[in-house]
Coordinates of C-alpha atoms in Angstrom, one line a residue:
Chain A
X1 CA 38.5 -24.0 1.1
X2 CA 40.4 -22.6 4.1
X3 CA 40.6 -19.1 2.6
X4 CA 36.9 -19.0 2.1
X5 CA 36.3 -20.2 5.7
X6 CA 38.6 -17.5 7.1
X7 CA 36.6 -14.8 5.5
X8 CA 33.3 -16.4 6.2
X9 CA 31.7 -13.7 8.3
X10 CA 32.7 -11.0 5.8
X11 CA 31.4 -13.0 2.9
X12 CA 28.2 -13.5 4.8
X13 CA 27.8 -9.8 5.3
X14 CA 28.6 -9.1 1.7
X15 CA 26.1 -11.6 0.5
X16 CA 23.4 -10.1 2.7
X17 CA 24.2 -6.5 1.6
X18 CA 24.1 -7.7 -2.0
X19 CA 20.7 -9.4 -1.4
X20 CA 19.3 -6.2 0.1
X21 CA 20.6 -4.3 -3.0
X22 CA 19.2 -6.9 -5.4
X23 CA 15.8 -6.7 -3.6
X24 CA 15.7 -3.0 -3.7
X25 CA 16.7 -2.8 -7.4
X26 CA 15.0 -5.9 -8.9
X27 CA 12.0 -6.3 -6.6
X28 CA 11.1 -9.1 -4.2
X29 CA 11.5 -12.0 -6.6
X30 CA 15.3 -12.2 -6.7
X31 CA 17.2 -15.4 -7.6
X32 CA 20.2 -16.8 -5.7
X33 CA 22.2 -16.5 -9.0
X34 CA 21.5 -12.8 -9.2
X35 CA 22.5 -12.3 -5.5
X36 CA 25.8 -14.3 -6.0
X37 CA 26.6 -12.2 -9.1
X38 CA 25.8 -8.9 -7.2
X39 CA 28.0 -10.0 -4.3
X40 CA 30.8 -11.1 -6.6
X41 CA 30.9 -14.6 -5.1
X42 CA 30.4 -18.0 -6.7
X43 CA 27.1 -19.7 -6.4
X44 CA 28.9 -22.3 -4.3
X45 CA 30.2 -19.6 -2.0
X46 CA 26.7 -18.2 -1.5
X47 CA 25.2 -21.7 -0.9
X48 CA 27.9 -22.2 1.7
X49 CA 26.2 -19.5 3.8
X50 CA 22.6 -19.7 2.6
X51 CA 21.3 -22.9 1.2
X52 CA 18.0 -21.5 0.0
X53 CA 16.4 -18.2 -0.8
X54 CA 14.3 -18.6 2.4
X55 CA 17.5 -18.9 4.5
X56 CA 18.8 -15.8 2.8
X57 CA 15.7 -13.9 3.7
X58 CA 15.9 -15.1 7.3
X59 CA 19.6 -14.0 7.3
X60 CA 18.4 -10.5 6.2
X61 CA 15.9 -10.4 9.0
X62 CA 18.5 -11.4 11.6
X63 CA 21.0 -8.9 10.3
X64 CA 18.4 -6.1 10.5
X65 CA 17.7 -6.8 14.1
X66 CA 21.3 -7.3 15.1
X67 CA 22.2 -4.0 13.3
X68 CA 19.4 -2.1 15.1
X69 CA 20.3 -3.5 18.5
X70 CA 24.0 -2.7 18.0
X71 CA 23.0 0.9 17.0
X72 CA 20.9 1.3 20.1
X73 CA 23.8 0.0 22.3
X74 CA 26.3 2.4 20.6
X75 CA 24.0 5.4 21.3
X76 CA 23.4 4.7 25.0
X77 CA 24.5 7.5 27.2
X78 CA 27.2 6.5 29.8
X79 CA 25.3 7.7 32.8
X80 CA 22.2 5.8 34.0
X81 CA 19.6 8.5 34.0
X82 CA 15.9 8.3 33.5
X83 CA 15.0 7.9 29.8
X84 CA 18.5 6.6 28.8
X85 CA 17.2 3.6 26.8
X86 CA 14.4 5.5 25.4
X87 CA 16.7 8.2 24.1
X88 CA 19.0 5.6 22.5
X89 CA 16.0 4.1 20.7
X90 CA 14.9 7.5 19.5
X91 CA 18.3 8.3 18.1
X92 CA 18.6 4.8 16.5
X93 CA 15.2 5.1 14.8
X94 CA 16.3 8.3 13.2
X95 CA 19.6 7.0 11.8
X96 CA 19.1 6.9 8.0
X97 CA 18.9 3.3 6.7
X98 CA 18.5 3.6 3.0
X99 CA 19.1 0.0 2.1
X100 CA 16.9 -1.9 4.5
X101 CA 13.8 0.2 4.3
X102 CA 13.3 -0.1 0.6
X103 CA 9.7 -1.2 -0.2
X104 CA 11.0 -4.3 -2.1
X105 CA 13.0 -5.4 0.8
X106 CA 10.1 -5.0 3.1
X107 CA 7.8 -6.8 0.7
X108 CA 10.2 -9.7 0.6
X109 CA 10.5 -9.9 4.4
X110 CA 6.9 -9.3 5.3
X111 CA 4.9 -12.5 5.8
X112 CA 7.9 -14.6 6.5
X113 CA 7.1 -16.5 9.7
X114 CA 10.7 -15.9 11.1
X115 CA 10.1 -12.1 10.8
X116 CA 7.1 -12.4 13.1
X117 CA 9.1 -14.5 15.6
X118 CA 12.0 -12.1 15.7
X119 CA 9.7 -9.1 15.9
X120 CA 7.9 -10.7 18.9
X121 CA 11.1 -11.4 20.7
X122 CA 12.6 -8.0 19.9
X123 CA 9.5 -6.0 20.6
X124 CA 9.2 -7.6 24.1
X125 CA 12.9 -6.8 24.8
X126 CA 12.5 -3.2 23.5
X127 CA 9.4 -2.7 25.6
X128 CA 11.2 -4.0 28.7
X129 CA 14.0 -1.5 28.1
X130 CA 11.7 1.5 27.7
X131 CA 9.2 0.4 30.4
X132 CA 11.9 0.2 33.1
X133 CA 13.5 3.4 32.0
X134 CA 12.2 5.6 34.8
X135 CA 9.6 7.4 32.6
X136 CA 5.9 7.5 33.3
X137 CA 4.1 4.7 31.3
X138 CA 2.2 7.4 29.3
X139 CA 5.4 8.9 28.1
X140 CA 7.0 5.5 27.4
X141 CA 3.9 4.4 25.4
X142 CA 3.5 7.6 23.5
X143 CA 7.2 7.7 22.5
X144 CA 7.2 4.0 21.5
X145 CA 4.1 4.5 19.3
X146 CA 5.6 7.6 17.7
X147 CA 8.8 5.8 16.9
X148 CA 6.8 3.0 15.3
X149 CA 5.1 5.8 13.3
X150 CA 8.5 7.1 12.1
X151 CA 9.3 3.5 11.0
X152 CA 6.1 3.3 9.1
X153 CA 6.8 6.6 7.4
X154 CA 10.3 5.2 6.5
X155 CA 8.6 2.2 5.0
X156 CA 5.7 3.8 3.2
X157 CA 6.3 7.5 2.4
X158 CA 10.1 7.7 2.5
X159 CA 11.2 11.0 0.9
X160 CA 7.9 12.7 1.4
X161 CA 9.1 14.4 4.6
X162 CA 11.9 17.0 4.8
X163 CA 14.9 16.5 7.0
X164 CA 13.6 19.5 9.0
X165 CA 10.3 17.7 9.8
X166 CA 12.2 14.6 10.9
X167 CA 14.6 16.5 13.0
X168 CA 11.7 18.4 14.7
X169 CA 10.0 15.1 15.6
X170 CA 13.3 13.6 16.9
X171 CA 14.0 16.7 19.0
X172 CA 10.4 16.7 20.4
X173 CA 10.6 13.0 21.4
X174 CA 14.0 13.6 23.0
X175 CA 12.6 16.5 25.0
X176 CA 9.7 14.4 26.2
X177 CA 12.2 12.1 27.9
X178 CA 13.6 15.0 29.9
X179 CA 10.7 14.9 32.2
X180 CA 9.4 11.8 33.8
X181 CA 5.9 12.5 35.0
X182 CA 2.5 11.8 33.4
X183 CA 1.6 13.7 30.2
X184 CA -2.1 14.5 30.9
Chain B
X1 CA -26.5 -7.8 -19.2
X2 CA -28.8 -5.2 -17.7
X3 CA -29.1 -7.2 -14.4
X4 CA -25.4 -7.3 -13.9
X5 CA -25.1 -3.6 -14.7
X6 CA -27.8 -2.7 -12.1
X7 CA -25.9 -4.5 -9.4
X8 CA -22.5 -3.3 -10.6
X9 CA -21.4 -1.4 -7.5
X10 CA -22.4 -4.3 -5.2
X11 CA -20.7 -6.8 -7.4
X12 CA -17.6 -4.6 -7.4
X13 CA -17.6 -4.5 -3.6
X14 CA -18.1 -8.2 -3.3
X15 CA -15.2 -8.9 -5.7
X16 CA -13.0 -6.6 -3.7
X17 CA -14.0 -8.2 -0.4
X18 CA -13.3 -11.7 -2.0
X19 CA -9.9 -10.5 -3.2
X20 CA -9.0 -9.4 0.3
X21 CA -10.1 -12.7 1.7
X22 CA -8.3 -14.6 -0.9
X23 CA -5.1 -12.6 -0.3
X24 CA -5.3 -13.2 3.5
X25 CA -6.0 -16.9 3.1
X26 CA -3.8 -17.8 0.1
X27 CA -1.0 -15.3 0.2
X28 CA -0.1 -12.5 -2.2
X29 CA -0.1 -14.5 -5.4
X30 CA -3.8 -14.9 -6.0
X31 CA -5.3 -15.6 -9.4
X32 CA -8.3 -13.9 -10.9
X33 CA -10.0 -17.3 -11.2
X34 CA -9.6 -17.9 -7.5
X35 CA -11.1 -14.4 -6.7
X36 CA -14.0 -15.0 -9.0
X37 CA -14.7 -18.3 -7.3
X38 CA -14.4 -16.8 -3.9
X39 CA -16.8 -13.9 -4.9
X40 CA -19.3 -16.3 -6.5
X41 CA -19.2 -14.5 -9.8
X42 CA -18.2 -15.6 -13.3
X43 CA -14.8 -14.8 -14.6
X44 CA -16.5 -12.6 -17.1
X45 CA -18.4 -10.8 -14.3
X46 CA -15.1 -10.2 -12.6
X47 CA -13.3 -9.0 -15.7
X48 CA -16.2 -6.5 -16.3
X49 CA -14.9 -4.7 -13.2
X50 CA -11.2 -5.5 -13.1
X51 CA -9.5 -6.4 -16.4
X52 CA -6.2 -7.4 -14.7
X53 CA -4.9 -8.5 -11.3
X54 CA -3.1 -5.1 -11.2
X55 CA -6.5 -3.3 -11.6
X56 CA -7.9 -5.5 -8.8
X57 CA -5.0 -4.5 -6.5
X58 CA -5.5 -0.8 -7.4
X59 CA -9.2 -1.3 -6.6
X60 CA -8.3 -2.7 -3.2
X61 CA -6.1 0.3 -2.5
X62 CA -8.9 2.8 -3.5
X63 CA -11.4 0.9 -1.5
X64 CA -9.2 1.1 1.6
X65 CA -8.7 4.8 1.4
X66 CA -12.4 5.5 0.6
X67 CA -13.4 3.3 3.6
X68 CA -10.9 5.0 6.0
X69 CA -12.0 8.5 4.9
X70 CA -15.7 7.6 5.3
X71 CA -15.0 6.2 8.7
X72 CA -13.3 9.5 9.7
X73 CA -16.2 11.5 8.4
X74 CA -18.7 9.4 10.3
X75 CA -16.8 9.9 13.5
X76 CA -16.5 13.7 13.3
X77 CA -18.1 15.4 16.3
X78 CA -20.9 17.8 15.2
X79 CA -19.4 20.8 17.0
X80 CA -16.4 22.5 15.5
X81 CA -14.0 22.5 18.5
X82 CA -10.2 22.3 18.6
X83 CA -9.0 18.8 17.9
X84 CA -12.2 17.7 16.2
X85 CA -10.5 16.2 13.1
X86 CA -7.7 14.7 15.1
X87 CA -10.1 12.9 17.4
X88 CA -12.0 11.5 14.4
X89 CA -8.7 10.2 13.0
X90 CA -7.7 8.7 16.4
X91 CA -11.1 6.9 16.6
X92 CA -10.9 5.7 13.0
X93 CA -7.4 4.3 13.5
X94 CA -8.6 2.2 16.4
X95 CA -11.6 0.7 14.6
X96 CA -10.7 -3.0 14.1
X97 CA -10.1 -3.8 10.5
X98 CA -9.3 -7.5 10.4
X99 CA -9.5 -8.1 6.7
X100 CA -7.4 -5.3 5.3
X101 CA -4.5 -5.4 7.7
X102 CA -3.6 -9.0 7.0
X103 CA 0.2 -9.4 6.1
X104 CA -0.6 -11.0 2.8
X105 CA -2.9 -8.1 1.8
X106 CA -0.2 -5.6 2.8
X107 CA 2.5 -7.6 0.9
X108 CA 0.3 -7.6 -2.2
X109 CA -0.3 -3.8 -2.0
X110 CA 3.1 -2.7 -1.0
X111 CA 5.3 -1.7 -3.8
X112 CA 2.4 -1.0 -6.2
X113 CA 3.0 2.5 -7.6
X114 CA -0.6 3.5 -7.2
X115 CA -0.4 2.9 -3.5
X116 CA 2.4 5.4 -3.2
X117 CA 0.4 7.9 -5.2
X118 CA -2.8 7.5 -3.2
X119 CA -0.8 7.6 0.1
X120 CA 0.9 10.8 -0.9
X121 CA -2.5 12.5 -1.8
X122 CA -4.2 11.1 1.4
X123 CA -1.3 11.9 3.7
X124 CA -1.3 15.5 2.5
X125 CA -5.0 15.8 3.1
X126 CA -4.9 14.2 6.5
X127 CA -2.0 16.4 7.5
X128 CA -4.0 19.5 6.4
X129 CA -6.9 18.3 8.5
X130 CA -4.9 17.8 11.7
X131 CA -2.6 20.8 11.1
X132 CA -5.5 23.2 10.9
X133 CA -7.3 21.7 13.8
X134 CA -6.5 24.2 16.5
X135 CA -3.8 22.1 18.3
X136 CA -0.2 23.1 18.8
X137 CA 2.0 21.7 16.0
X138 CA 3.8 19.5 18.6
X139 CA 0.6 17.9 19.6
X140 CA -0.5 17.4 16.1
X141 CA 2.8 15.9 15.1
X142 CA 3.1 13.6 18.1
X143 CA -0.5 12.3 17.7
X144 CA -0.1 11.7 13.9
X145 CA 3.2 9.8 14.5
X146 CA 1.6 7.7 17.3
X147 CA -1.4 6.9 15.0
X148 CA 1.1 5.8 12.3
X149 CA 2.7 3.6 15.0
X150 CA -0.6 2.0 15.8
X151 CA -1.0 1.3 12.1
X152 CA 2.4 -0.3 12.0
X153 CA 1.5 -2.5 15.0
X154 CA -1.7 -3.5 13.2
X155 CA 0.4 -4.5 10.1
X156 CA 3.3 -6.2 11.9
X157 CA 2.5 -7.5 15.3
X158 CA -1.3 -7.7 15.2
X159 CA -2.6 -9.7 18.1
X160 CA 0.5 -9.2 20.2
X161 CA -1.1 -6.4 22.2
X162 CA -4.1 -6.7 24.4
X163 CA -7.3 -4.7 23.9
X164 CA -6.5 -3.0 27.2
X165 CA -3.2 -1.7 25.8
X166 CA -4.8 -0.4 22.7
X167 CA -7.6 1.2 24.6
X168 CA -5.1 2.9 26.9
X169 CA -3.2 4.3 24.0
X170 CA -6.4 5.5 22.3
X171 CA -7.6 7.2 25.5
X172 CA -4.2 8.9 26.0
X173 CA -4.2 10.2 22.5
X174 CA -7.8 11.5 22.8
X175 CA -6.9 13.2 26.1
X176 CA -3.9 14.9 24.4
X177 CA -6.4 16.7 22.1
X178 CA -8.3 18.2 25.0
X179 CA -5.5 20.8 25.6
X180 CA -4.2 22.8 22.7
X181 CA -0.9 24.2 24.0
X182 CA 2.7 23.0 23.5
X183 CA 3.8 19.7 25.1
X184 CA 7.2 20.6 26.3

């Protein structure tokens, strides 16, 4: 099917978005049939991209990391000043991401070995970016931990915090990158 | 069964510990039969405490919060100085908790409505404790976020960090409580 092949990347993205929607609406135990229906593609069209539910879950994981890394790159300041990578990570973490951080999506992804592998690779790279960013290790560590904390809040008590609270934390973290010395 | 009733709290704790072990070893889809076997109690003995798997999961959630709060209380310094509650939370967060933070346990608990309810209540209380602790709101917020980040690391990339890294973060957070003013 040449037509299908030409639109393969788009179909792949649509299937993944449909999978995330299905997970957030129907819970972690989605079927490939339900995802194909949600995406508006045939079961065969879905199987062309993802042969199993496991492959679909791994696809979601890869998409999440690719999306986050692209967001960080897009938010990098042009000038290479101290804290540049750290500020891009701060801004990327606070970009709203309603679809991917739904509890059912997280539940479906958690415990998948590929998630652990991708996390290990990504966490190492992110750490290298913020560790060689010209900030004192105390600052780099504290900001990284706080960003992980914001992620946990997104996963577990999303909606419990006001936009003002989130903005205040983001602004505080950005301010902490404006000086480079030790914190205490 | 008077004997069983006399030991009810202990049996309850043993069943919950067995459930957590079963979840971490067998994944999120445990059966009540498997838990009874793991706990060394009869199915009837288990059902006396938890009538459904759902009730068992809720029991695990309650046990986790009770355990964390008891740990915080036990780590409170006797003297009422600024940062006292915050330091107890920092120390409690870094107490190793191998059983409860296994991915399968988290997967089983996540998405359960009772978890959200308990989290909301607990997060409000924890925030009151650290907000009225004599530290500048910036410090209180940053430390709370960083502690959430340590929790996320426990859940997602447990074992990827060395004890030295964790100790460094804990010591930095404790040091941040020794001054009370704004950070930036």
